[in-house]
Coordinates of C-alpha atoms in Angstrom, one line a residue:
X1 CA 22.0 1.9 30.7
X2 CA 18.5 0.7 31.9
X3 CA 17.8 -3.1 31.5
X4 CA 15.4 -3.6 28.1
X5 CA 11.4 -3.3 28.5
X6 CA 11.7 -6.0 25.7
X7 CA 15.0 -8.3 24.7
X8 CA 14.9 -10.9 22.0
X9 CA 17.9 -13.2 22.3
X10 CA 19.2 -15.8 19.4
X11 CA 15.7 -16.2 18.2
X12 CA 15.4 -18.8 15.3
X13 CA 11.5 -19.3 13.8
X14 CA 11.2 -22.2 11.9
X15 CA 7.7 -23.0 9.9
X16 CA 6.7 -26.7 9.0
X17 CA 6.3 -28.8 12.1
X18 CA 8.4 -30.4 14.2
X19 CA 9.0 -33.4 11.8
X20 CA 10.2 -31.0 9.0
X21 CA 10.8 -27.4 10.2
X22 CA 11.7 -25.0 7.6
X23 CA 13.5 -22.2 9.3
X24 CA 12.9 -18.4 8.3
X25 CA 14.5 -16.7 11.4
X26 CA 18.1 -17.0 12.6
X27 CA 19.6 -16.0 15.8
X28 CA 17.7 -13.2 16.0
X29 CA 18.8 -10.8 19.0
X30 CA 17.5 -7.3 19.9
X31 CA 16.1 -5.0 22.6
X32 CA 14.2 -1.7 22.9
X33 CA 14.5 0.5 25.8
X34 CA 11.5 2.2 27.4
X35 CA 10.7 5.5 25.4
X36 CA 12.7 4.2 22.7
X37 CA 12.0 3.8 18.9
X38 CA 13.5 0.5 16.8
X39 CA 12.7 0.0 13.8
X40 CA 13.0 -2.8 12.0
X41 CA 13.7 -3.0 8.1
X42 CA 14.6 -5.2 5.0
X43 CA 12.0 -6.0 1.9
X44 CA 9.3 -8.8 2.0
X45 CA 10.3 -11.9 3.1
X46 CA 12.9 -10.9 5.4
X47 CA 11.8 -12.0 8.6
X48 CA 10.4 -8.5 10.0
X49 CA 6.7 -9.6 11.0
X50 CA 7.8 -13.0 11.8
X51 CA 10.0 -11.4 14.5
X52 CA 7.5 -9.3 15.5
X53 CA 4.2 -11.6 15.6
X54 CA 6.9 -13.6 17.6
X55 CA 6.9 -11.9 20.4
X56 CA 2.6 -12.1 21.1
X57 CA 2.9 -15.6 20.1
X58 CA 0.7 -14.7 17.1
X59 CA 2.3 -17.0 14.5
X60 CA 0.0 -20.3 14.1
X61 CA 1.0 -22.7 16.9
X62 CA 0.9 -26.1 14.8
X63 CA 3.2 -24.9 11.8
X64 CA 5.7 -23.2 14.2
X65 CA 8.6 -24.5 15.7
X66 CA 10.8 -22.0 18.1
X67 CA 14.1 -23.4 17.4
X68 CA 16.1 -21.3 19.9
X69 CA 16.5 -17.9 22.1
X70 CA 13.9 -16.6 24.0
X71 CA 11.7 -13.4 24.2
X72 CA 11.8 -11.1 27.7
X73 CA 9.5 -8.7 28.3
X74 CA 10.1 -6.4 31.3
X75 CA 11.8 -9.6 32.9
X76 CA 9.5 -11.9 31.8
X77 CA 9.9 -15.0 29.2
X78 CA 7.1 -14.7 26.8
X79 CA 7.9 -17.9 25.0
X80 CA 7.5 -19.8 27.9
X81 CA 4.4 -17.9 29.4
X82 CA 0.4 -19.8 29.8
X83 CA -1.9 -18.7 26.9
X84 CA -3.7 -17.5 30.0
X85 CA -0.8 -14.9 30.8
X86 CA -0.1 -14.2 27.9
X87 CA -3.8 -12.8 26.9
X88 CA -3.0 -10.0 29.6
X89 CA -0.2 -9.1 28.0
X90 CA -1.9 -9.1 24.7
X91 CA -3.2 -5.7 23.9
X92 CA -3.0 -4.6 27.5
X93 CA 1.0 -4.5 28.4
X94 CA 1.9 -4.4 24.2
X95 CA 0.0 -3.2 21.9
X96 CA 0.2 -4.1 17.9
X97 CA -0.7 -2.0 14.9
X98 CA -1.1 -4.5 11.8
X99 CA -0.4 -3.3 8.4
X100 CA -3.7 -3.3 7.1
X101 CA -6.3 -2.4 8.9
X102 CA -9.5 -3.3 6.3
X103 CA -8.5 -7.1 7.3
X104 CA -7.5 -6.5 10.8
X105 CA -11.0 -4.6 11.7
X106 CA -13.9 -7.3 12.3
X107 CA -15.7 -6.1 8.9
X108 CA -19.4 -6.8 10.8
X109 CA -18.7 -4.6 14.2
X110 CA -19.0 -0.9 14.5
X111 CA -16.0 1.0 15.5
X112 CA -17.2 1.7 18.7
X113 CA -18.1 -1.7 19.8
X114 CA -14.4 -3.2 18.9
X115 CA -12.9 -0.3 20.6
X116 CA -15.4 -1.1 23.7
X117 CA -14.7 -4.5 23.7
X118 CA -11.1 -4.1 24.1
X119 CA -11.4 -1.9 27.2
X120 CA -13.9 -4.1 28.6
X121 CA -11.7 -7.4 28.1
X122 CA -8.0 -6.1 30.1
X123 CA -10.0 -3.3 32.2
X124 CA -13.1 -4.8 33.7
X125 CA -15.0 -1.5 33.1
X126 CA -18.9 -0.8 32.6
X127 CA -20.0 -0.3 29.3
X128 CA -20.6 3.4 29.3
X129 CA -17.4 4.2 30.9
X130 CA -16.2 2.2 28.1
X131 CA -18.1 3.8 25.6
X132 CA -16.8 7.1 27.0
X133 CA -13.1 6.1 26.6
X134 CA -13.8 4.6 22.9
X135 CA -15.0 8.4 22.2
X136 CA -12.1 10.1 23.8
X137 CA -9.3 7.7 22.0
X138 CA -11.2 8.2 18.6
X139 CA -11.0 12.1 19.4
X140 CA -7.0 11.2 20.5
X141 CA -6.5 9.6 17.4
X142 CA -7.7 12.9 15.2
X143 CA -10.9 10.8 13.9
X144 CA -13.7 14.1 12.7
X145 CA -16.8 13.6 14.2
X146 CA -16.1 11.0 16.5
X147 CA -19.8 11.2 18.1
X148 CA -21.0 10.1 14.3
X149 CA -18.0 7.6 14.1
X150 CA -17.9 5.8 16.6
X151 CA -21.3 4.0 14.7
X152 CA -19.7 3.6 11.3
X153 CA -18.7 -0.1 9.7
X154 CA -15.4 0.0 8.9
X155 CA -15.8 -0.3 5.3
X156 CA -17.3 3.3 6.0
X157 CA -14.1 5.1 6.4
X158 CA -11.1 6.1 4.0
X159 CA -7.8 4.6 4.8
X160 CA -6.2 6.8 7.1
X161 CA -9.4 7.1 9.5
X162 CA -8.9 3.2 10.0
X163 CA -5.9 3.5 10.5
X164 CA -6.1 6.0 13.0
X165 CA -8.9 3.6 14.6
X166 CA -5.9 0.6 14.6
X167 CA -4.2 2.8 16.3
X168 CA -6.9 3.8 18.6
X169 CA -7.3 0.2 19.1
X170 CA -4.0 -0.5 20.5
X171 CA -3.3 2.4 22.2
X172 CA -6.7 2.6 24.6
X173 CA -5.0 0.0 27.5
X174 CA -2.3 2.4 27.2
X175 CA 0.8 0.1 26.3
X176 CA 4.1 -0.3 27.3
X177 CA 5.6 -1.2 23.8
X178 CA 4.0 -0.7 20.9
X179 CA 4.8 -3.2 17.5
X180 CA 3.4 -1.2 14.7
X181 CA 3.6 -3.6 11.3
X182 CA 4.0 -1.3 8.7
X183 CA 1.3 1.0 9.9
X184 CA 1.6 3.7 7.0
X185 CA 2.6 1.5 3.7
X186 CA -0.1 2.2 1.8
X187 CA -1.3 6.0 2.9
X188 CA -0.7 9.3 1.1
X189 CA 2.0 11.3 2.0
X190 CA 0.3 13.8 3.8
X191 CA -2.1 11.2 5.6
X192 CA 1.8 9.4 6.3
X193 CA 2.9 12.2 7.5
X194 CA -0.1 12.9 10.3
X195 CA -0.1 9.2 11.1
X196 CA 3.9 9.0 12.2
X197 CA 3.1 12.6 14.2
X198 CA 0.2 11.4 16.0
X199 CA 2.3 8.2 16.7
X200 CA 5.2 10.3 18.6
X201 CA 3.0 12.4 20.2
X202 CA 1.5 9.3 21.5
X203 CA 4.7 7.8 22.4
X204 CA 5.6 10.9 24.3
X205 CA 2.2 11.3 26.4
X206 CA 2.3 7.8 27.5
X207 CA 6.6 7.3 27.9
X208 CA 5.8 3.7 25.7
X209 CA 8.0 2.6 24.1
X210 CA 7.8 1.1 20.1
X211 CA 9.2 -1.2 17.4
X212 CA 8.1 0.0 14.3
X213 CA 8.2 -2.3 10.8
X214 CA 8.7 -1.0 7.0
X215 CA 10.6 -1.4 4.0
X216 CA 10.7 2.5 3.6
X217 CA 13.8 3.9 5.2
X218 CA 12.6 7.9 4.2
X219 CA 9.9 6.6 7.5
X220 CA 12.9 5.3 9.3
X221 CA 14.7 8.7 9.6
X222 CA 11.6 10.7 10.5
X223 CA 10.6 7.9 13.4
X224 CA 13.8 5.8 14.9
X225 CA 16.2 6.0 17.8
X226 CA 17.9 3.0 16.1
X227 CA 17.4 0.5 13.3
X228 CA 18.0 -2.9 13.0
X229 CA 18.2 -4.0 9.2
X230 CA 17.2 -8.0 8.8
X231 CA 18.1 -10.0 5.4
X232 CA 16.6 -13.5 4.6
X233 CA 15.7 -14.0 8.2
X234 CA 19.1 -12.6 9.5
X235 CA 20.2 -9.6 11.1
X236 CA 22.9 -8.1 9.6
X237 CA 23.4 -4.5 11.0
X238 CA 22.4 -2.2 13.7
X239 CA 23.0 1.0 14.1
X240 CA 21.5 4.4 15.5
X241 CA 19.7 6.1 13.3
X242 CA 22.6 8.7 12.2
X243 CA 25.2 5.9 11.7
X244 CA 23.1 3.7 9.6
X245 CA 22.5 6.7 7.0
X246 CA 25.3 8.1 7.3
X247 CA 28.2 5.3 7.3
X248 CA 26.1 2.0 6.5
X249 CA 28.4 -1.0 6.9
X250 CA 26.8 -3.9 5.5
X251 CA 26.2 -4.2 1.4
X252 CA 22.7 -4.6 1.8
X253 CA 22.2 -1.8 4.0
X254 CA 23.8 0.6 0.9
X255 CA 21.3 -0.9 -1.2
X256 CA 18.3 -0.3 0.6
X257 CA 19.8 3.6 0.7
X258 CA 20.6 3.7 -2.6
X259 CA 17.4 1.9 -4.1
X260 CA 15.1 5.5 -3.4
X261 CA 13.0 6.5 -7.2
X262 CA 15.4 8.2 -9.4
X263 CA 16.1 9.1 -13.0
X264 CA 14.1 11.0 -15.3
X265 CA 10.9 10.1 -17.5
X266 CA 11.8 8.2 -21.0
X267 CA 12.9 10.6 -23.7
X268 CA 9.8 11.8 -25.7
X269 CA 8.1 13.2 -29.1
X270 CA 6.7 16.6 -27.7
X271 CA 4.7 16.2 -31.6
X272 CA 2.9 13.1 -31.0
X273 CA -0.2 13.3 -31.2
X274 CA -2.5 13.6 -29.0
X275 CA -3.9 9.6 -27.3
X276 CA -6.7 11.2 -24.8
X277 CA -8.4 13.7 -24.1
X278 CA -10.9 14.7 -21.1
X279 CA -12.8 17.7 -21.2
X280 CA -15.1 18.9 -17.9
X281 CA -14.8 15.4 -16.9
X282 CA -17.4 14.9 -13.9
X283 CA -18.1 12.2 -11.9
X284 CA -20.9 12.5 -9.0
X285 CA -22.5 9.9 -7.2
X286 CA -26.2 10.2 -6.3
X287 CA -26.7 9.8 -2.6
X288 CA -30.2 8.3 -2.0
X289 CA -32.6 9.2 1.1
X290 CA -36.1 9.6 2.2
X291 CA -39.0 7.1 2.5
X292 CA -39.3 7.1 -1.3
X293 CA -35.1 6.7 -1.6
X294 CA -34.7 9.6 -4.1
X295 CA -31.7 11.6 -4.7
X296 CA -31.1 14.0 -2.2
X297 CA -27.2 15.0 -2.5
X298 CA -24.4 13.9 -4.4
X299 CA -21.2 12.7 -3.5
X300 CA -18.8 15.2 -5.9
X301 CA -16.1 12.7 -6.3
X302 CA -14.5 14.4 -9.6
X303 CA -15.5 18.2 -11.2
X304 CA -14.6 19.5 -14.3
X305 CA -11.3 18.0 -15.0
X306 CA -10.1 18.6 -18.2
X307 CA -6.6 17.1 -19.7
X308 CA -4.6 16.3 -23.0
X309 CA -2.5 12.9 -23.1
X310 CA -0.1 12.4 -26.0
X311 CA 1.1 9.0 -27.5
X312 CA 4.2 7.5 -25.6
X313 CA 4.1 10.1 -22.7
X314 CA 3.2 9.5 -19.0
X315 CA 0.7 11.5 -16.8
X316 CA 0.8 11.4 -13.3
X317 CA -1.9 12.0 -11.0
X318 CA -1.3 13.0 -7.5
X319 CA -3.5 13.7 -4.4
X320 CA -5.0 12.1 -1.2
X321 CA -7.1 9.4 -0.6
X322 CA -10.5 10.8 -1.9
X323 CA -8.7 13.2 -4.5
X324 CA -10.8 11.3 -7.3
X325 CA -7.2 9.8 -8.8
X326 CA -8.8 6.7 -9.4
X327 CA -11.9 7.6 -10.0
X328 CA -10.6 9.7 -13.2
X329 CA -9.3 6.2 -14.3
X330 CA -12.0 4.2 -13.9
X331 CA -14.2 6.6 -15.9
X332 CA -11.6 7.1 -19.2
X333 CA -11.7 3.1 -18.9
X334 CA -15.8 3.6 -19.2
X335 CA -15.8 1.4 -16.0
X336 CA -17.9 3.9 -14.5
X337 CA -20.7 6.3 -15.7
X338 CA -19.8 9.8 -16.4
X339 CA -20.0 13.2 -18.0
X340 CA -18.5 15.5 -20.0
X341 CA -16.1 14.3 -22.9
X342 CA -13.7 11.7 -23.0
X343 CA -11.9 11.2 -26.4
X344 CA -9.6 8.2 -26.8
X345 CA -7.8 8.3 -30.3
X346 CA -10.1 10.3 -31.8
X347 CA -12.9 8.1 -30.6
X348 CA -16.0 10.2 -28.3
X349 CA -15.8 7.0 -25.8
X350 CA -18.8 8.8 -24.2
X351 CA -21.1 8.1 -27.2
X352 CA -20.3 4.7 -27.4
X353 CA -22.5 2.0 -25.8
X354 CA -21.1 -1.9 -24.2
X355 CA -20.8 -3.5 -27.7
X356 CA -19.0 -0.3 -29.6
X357 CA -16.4 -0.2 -26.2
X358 CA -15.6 -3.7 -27.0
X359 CA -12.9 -3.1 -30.0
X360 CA -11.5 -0.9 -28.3
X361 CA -10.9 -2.8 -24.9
X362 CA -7.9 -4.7 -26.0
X363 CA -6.1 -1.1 -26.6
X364 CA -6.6 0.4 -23.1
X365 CA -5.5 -2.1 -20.2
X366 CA -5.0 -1.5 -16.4
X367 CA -2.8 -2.3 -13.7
X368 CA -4.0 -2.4 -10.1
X369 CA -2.1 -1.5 -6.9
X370 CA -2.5 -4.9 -5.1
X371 CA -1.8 -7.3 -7.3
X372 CA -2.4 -10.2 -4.6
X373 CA -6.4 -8.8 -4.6
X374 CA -6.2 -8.0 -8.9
X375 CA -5.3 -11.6 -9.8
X376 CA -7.5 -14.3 -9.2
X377 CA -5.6 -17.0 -6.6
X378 CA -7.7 -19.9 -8.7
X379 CA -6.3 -19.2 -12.1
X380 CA -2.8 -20.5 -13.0
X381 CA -0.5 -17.1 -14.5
X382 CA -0.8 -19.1 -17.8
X383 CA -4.7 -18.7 -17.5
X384 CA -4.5 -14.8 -16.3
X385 CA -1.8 -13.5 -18.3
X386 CA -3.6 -15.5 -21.4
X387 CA -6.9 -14.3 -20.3
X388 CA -7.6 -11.5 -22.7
X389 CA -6.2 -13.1 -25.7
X390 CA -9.1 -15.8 -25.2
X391 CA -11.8 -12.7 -25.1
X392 CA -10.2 -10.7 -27.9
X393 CA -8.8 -13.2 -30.1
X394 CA -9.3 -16.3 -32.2
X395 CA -6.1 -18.4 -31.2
X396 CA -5.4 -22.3 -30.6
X397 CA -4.3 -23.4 -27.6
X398 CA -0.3 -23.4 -28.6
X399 CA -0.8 -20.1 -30.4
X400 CA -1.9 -18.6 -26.6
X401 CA 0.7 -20.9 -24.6
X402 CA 3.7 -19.0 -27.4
X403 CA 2.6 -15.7 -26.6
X404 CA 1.9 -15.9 -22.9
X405 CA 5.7 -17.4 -23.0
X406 CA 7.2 -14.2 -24.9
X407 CA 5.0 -11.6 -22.5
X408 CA 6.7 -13.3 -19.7
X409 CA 10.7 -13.4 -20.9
X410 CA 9.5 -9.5 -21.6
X411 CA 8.6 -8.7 -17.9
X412 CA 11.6 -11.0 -16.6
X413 CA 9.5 -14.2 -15.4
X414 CA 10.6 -17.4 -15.9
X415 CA 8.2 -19.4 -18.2
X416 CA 8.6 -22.3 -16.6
X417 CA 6.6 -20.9 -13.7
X418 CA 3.5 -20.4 -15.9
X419 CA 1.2 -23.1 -14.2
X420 CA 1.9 -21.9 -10.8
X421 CA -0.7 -19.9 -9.1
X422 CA -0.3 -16.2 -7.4
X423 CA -0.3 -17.3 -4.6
X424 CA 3.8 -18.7 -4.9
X425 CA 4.8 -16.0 -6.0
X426 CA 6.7 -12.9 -4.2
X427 CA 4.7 -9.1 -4.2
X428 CA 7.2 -8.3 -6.9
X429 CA 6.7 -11.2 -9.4
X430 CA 2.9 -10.8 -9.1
X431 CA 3.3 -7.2 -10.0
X432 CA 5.5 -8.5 -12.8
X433 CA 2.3 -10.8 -13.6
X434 CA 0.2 -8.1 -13.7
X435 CA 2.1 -6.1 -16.1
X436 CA 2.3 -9.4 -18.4
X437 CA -1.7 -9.3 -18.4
X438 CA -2.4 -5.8 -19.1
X439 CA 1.2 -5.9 -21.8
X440 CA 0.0 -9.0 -23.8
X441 CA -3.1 -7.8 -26.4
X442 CA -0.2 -4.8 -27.0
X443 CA -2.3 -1.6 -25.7
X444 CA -1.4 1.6 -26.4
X445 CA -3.0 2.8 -23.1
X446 CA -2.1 1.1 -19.5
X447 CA -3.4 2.9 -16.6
X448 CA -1.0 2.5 -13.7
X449 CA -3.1 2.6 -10.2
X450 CA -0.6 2.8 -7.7
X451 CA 1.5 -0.2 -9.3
X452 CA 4.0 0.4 -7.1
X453 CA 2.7 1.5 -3.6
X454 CA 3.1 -1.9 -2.3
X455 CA 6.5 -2.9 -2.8
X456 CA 9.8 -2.7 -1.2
X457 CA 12.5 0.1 -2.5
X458 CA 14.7 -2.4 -4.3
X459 CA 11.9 -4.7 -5.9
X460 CA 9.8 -1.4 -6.7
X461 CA 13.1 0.7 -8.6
X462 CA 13.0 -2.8 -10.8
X463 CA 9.3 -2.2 -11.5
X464 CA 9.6 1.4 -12.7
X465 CA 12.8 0.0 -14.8
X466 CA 10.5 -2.4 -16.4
X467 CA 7.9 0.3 -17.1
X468 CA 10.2 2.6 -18.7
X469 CA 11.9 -0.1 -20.8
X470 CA 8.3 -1.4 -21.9
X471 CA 7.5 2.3 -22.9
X472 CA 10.2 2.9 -24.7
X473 CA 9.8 -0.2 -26.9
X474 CA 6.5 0.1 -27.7
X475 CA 5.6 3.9 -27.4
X476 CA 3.0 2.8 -24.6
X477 CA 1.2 5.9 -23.2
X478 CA 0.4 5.9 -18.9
X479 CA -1.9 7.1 -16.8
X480 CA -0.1 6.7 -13.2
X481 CA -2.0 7.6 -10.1
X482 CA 0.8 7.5 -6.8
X483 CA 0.7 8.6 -3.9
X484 CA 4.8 8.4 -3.8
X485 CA 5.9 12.3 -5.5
X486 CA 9.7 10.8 -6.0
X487 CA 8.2 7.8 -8.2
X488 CA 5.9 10.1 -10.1
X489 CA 9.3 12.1 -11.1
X490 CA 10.8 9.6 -11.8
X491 CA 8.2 8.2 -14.8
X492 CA 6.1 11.3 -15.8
X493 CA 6.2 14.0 -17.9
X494 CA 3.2 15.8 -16.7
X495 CA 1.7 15.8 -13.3
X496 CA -1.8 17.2 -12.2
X497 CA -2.4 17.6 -8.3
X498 CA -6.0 16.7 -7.3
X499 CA -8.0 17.6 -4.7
X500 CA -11.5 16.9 -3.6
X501 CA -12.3 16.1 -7.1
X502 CA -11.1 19.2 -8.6
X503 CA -7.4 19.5 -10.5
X504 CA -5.5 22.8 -8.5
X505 CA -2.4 22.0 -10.5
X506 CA -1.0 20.6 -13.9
X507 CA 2.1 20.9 -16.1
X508 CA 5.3 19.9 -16.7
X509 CA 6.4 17.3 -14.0
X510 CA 9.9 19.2 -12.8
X511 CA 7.7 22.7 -13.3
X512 CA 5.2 21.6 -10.7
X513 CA 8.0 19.8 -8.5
X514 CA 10.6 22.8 -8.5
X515 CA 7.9 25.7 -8.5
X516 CA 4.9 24.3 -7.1
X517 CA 1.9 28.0 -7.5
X518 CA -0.7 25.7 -5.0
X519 CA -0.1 25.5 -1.0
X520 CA -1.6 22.0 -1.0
X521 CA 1.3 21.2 -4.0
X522 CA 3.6 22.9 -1.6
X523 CA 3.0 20.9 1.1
X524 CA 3.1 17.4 -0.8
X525 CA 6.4 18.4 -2.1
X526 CA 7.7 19.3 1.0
X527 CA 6.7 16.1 2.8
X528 CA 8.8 14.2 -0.1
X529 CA 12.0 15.8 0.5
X530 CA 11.5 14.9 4.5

């Protein structure tokens, strides 16, 4: 066999300084050929982007120590290369995809001046030839309207359009090796599914080869040549792709197999009544223009949708980016204007102003996808999980302190951990946090926005666990928007597929898995089974 484009050899990472390193990676050793795909897998925590932001000496030079091994790269020792070097091999030679792209994108440059700027640092050329390659990768990359894109702000286009414009971005020097951080984590299925084709059509037309990053092994089959499986900043198995699936050898390996969404939705009163009730729900956003700024259009982000959600049941919503999911959530929650009726134990929410919403607040919590951006990093837990008992209720300080300590036994926090901030805390336990938050002014309503989307296999089977358990206890009723079709089988009893605002399917959750009527349904399903 060929010698390596890249070898890592006994790497070991340590964070703290020199005077008291804290080590994170151990002995690290791997390679990827040219035209090759590793990927690289374990949960948070694990070591996976350490390794990677290793090897582009990314990781912040006066907290990190390189205790040992070294990094080659097509015969060359990165470790040991200038900074001067090493900015030509930056983004020209390898190329990195971050995980999200709504940090990584400067948020005040247009697209087309960060793609320019890129081709104008490692290739020297003019500006309009520059411009003119910026058009063609955005066009590469599957971007609509490129000509009109290629001005937008970043905060201007859905999720998968930036991340096809990451991709853009570290593709237009045309790499050897691409490092591609969990590139698809938080994407729909079907915008998943486009992003890992696009990337191995990519890797064909340019022979480059790839180390790819992610907690979700259903990626990992589609993707990898071989995998390398990392645990508490060791490496404890590789394998080709077959071998791994098929005859995993190390413990943890099985676990990360056998941690996929399963089980069924908690058993269930079909005569409960009904909890809430939409009828021609409709939510359009006015779109302003002219000299004067008058409504001209309107952005048609949910139409007619029209549903029936009893007491201690779960109803998933499913759909792309731009489906109106959320947006259906935000308005039952009266966070948002709309129209059409929205009835919430018997009460015509609609018809209700600020003050009248207020009572019933404290019965309808939510909890967000990233709980890192939800919770606020200058408020201890004990001051966000206790937060609404404050607003709702008229308690003493001890009375609060008791019940913020029972809430957080319930979710399986310790309570001695109360006065820490977010910040300390793995994705997982904020998640857990979150849960505590919305689960402490005992709701009968929790809407679940993508609670889930951001977690590893292991940590996010103990979340749906939780949420089942809690549901079961005290008859809670969801509202869960996912993106993941396995997790939404897993916890609902009814499903409704959206798309460009409109509902084109809803029933019984195994009726619209096993016989999906709608193509679009079709193809979702499909893609989860892949």
């Amino acid at each position: 066999m060929t010698e390596p484009l890249l070898n890592i050899n006994n790497l070991s990472v340590a964070f703290g300084g020199k005077n008291n390193p804290k080590t994170v990676t151990y002995n690290i050793s791997l390679s990827v050929h040219k035209g090759e795909t590793l990927a690289l897998v374990g949960e948070s925590g694990s070591g996976k982007s350490v390794t990677a932001n290793a090897i582009l000496r990314l990781l912040p030079k006066a907290s990190t120590v390189y205790q040992s091994g070294c990094i080659h790269f097509d015969g060359q020792e990165l470790l040991s290369l200038s900074e001067r070097k090493m900015r030509g091999v930056r983004g020209a030679r390898i190329g990195m995809i971050f995980q999200e792209p709504m940090v990584s994108l400067n948020p005040l440059h247009k697209i087309g001046k960060q793609l320019v700027e890129t081709v104008e640092i490692h290739r020297g050329l003019r500006a309009n030839k520059a411009h003119s390659l910026a058009l063609a990768w955005l066009k590469k990359v599957g971007i609509r309207h490129p000509e009109r894109k290629i001005n937008a702000y970043p905060h201007e286009l859905s999720g998968g359009e930036r991340q096809r414009v990451m991709i853009a971005l570290a593709l237009i020097n045309e790499p050897e090796l691409l490092i591609a951080d969990e590139p698809t984590t938080a994407l729909d299925v079907s915008v998943q599914a486009q992003i890992l084709d696009l990337l191995k059509e990519l890797q064909q037309e340019l022979g480059m080869a790839m180390l790819f990053i992610t907690h979700d092994l259903s990626i990992v089959k589609r993707i990898a040549n071989r995998v390398c499986v990392m645990k508490e900043g060791k490496l404890v198995e590789t394998a080709d792709c077959h071998s791994l699936f098929h005859q995993p050898k190390h413990p943890y390996t099985k676990m990360l197999i056998d941690a996929d969404p399963s089980g069924q939705p908690v058993a269930t009163d079909a005569h409960s009544p009904t909890l809430i009730e939409t009828c021609d729900l409709k939510v359009w956003f006015p779109i302003m223009g002219g000299v004067f700024k008058r409504v001209i259009d309107h952005t048609k982000a949910v139409t007619g949708v029209s549903f029936t959600l009893k007491k201690g049941h779960t109803l998933g919503l499913v759909g792309e980016s731009g489906s109106g999911k959320s947006t259906i959530g935000m308005a039952i929650l009266r966070l948002i204007e709309s129209q059409g009726e929205i009835i919430f134990d018997k009460h015509p929410l609609s018809q209700l102003d600020r003050k009248q919403m207020l009572p019933l607040r404290s019965r309808m919590q939510v909890v967000f996808q990233d709980p890192f951006s939800a919770l606020n990093p200058r408020m201890s837990v004990a001051q966000i999980i206790g937060e609404g008992l404050r607003v709702h209720h008229d308690l003493n300080a001890q009375q609060i302190d008791e019940q913020i300590c029972r809430v957080m036994e319930e979710v399986d926090l310790d309570i001695h951990t109360r006065h820490r901030y977010p910040n300390e805390f793995s994705g997982g336990q904020r998640q857990r946090i979150a849960i505590a938050r919305a689960l402490i002014l005992k709701p009968e309503f929790i809407l679940l926005d993508e609670p889930t989307s951001s977690l590893d296999r292991t940590v996010q089977a103990q979340v749906l666990e939780l949420l089942k358990a809690l549901q079961i206890k005290y008859k809670l009723t969801y509202l869960f928007i996912s993106h993941d079709l396995n997790v939404v089988r897993s916890l609902c009893h009814d499903t409704m597929v959206l798309k460009e605002g409109k509902v084109i399917e809803y029933g019984a959750t195994e009726q619209v898995f096993n016989a999906p009527k709608h193509q679009y349904t079709q193809q979702l399903v499909t893609l989860s089974r892949m």
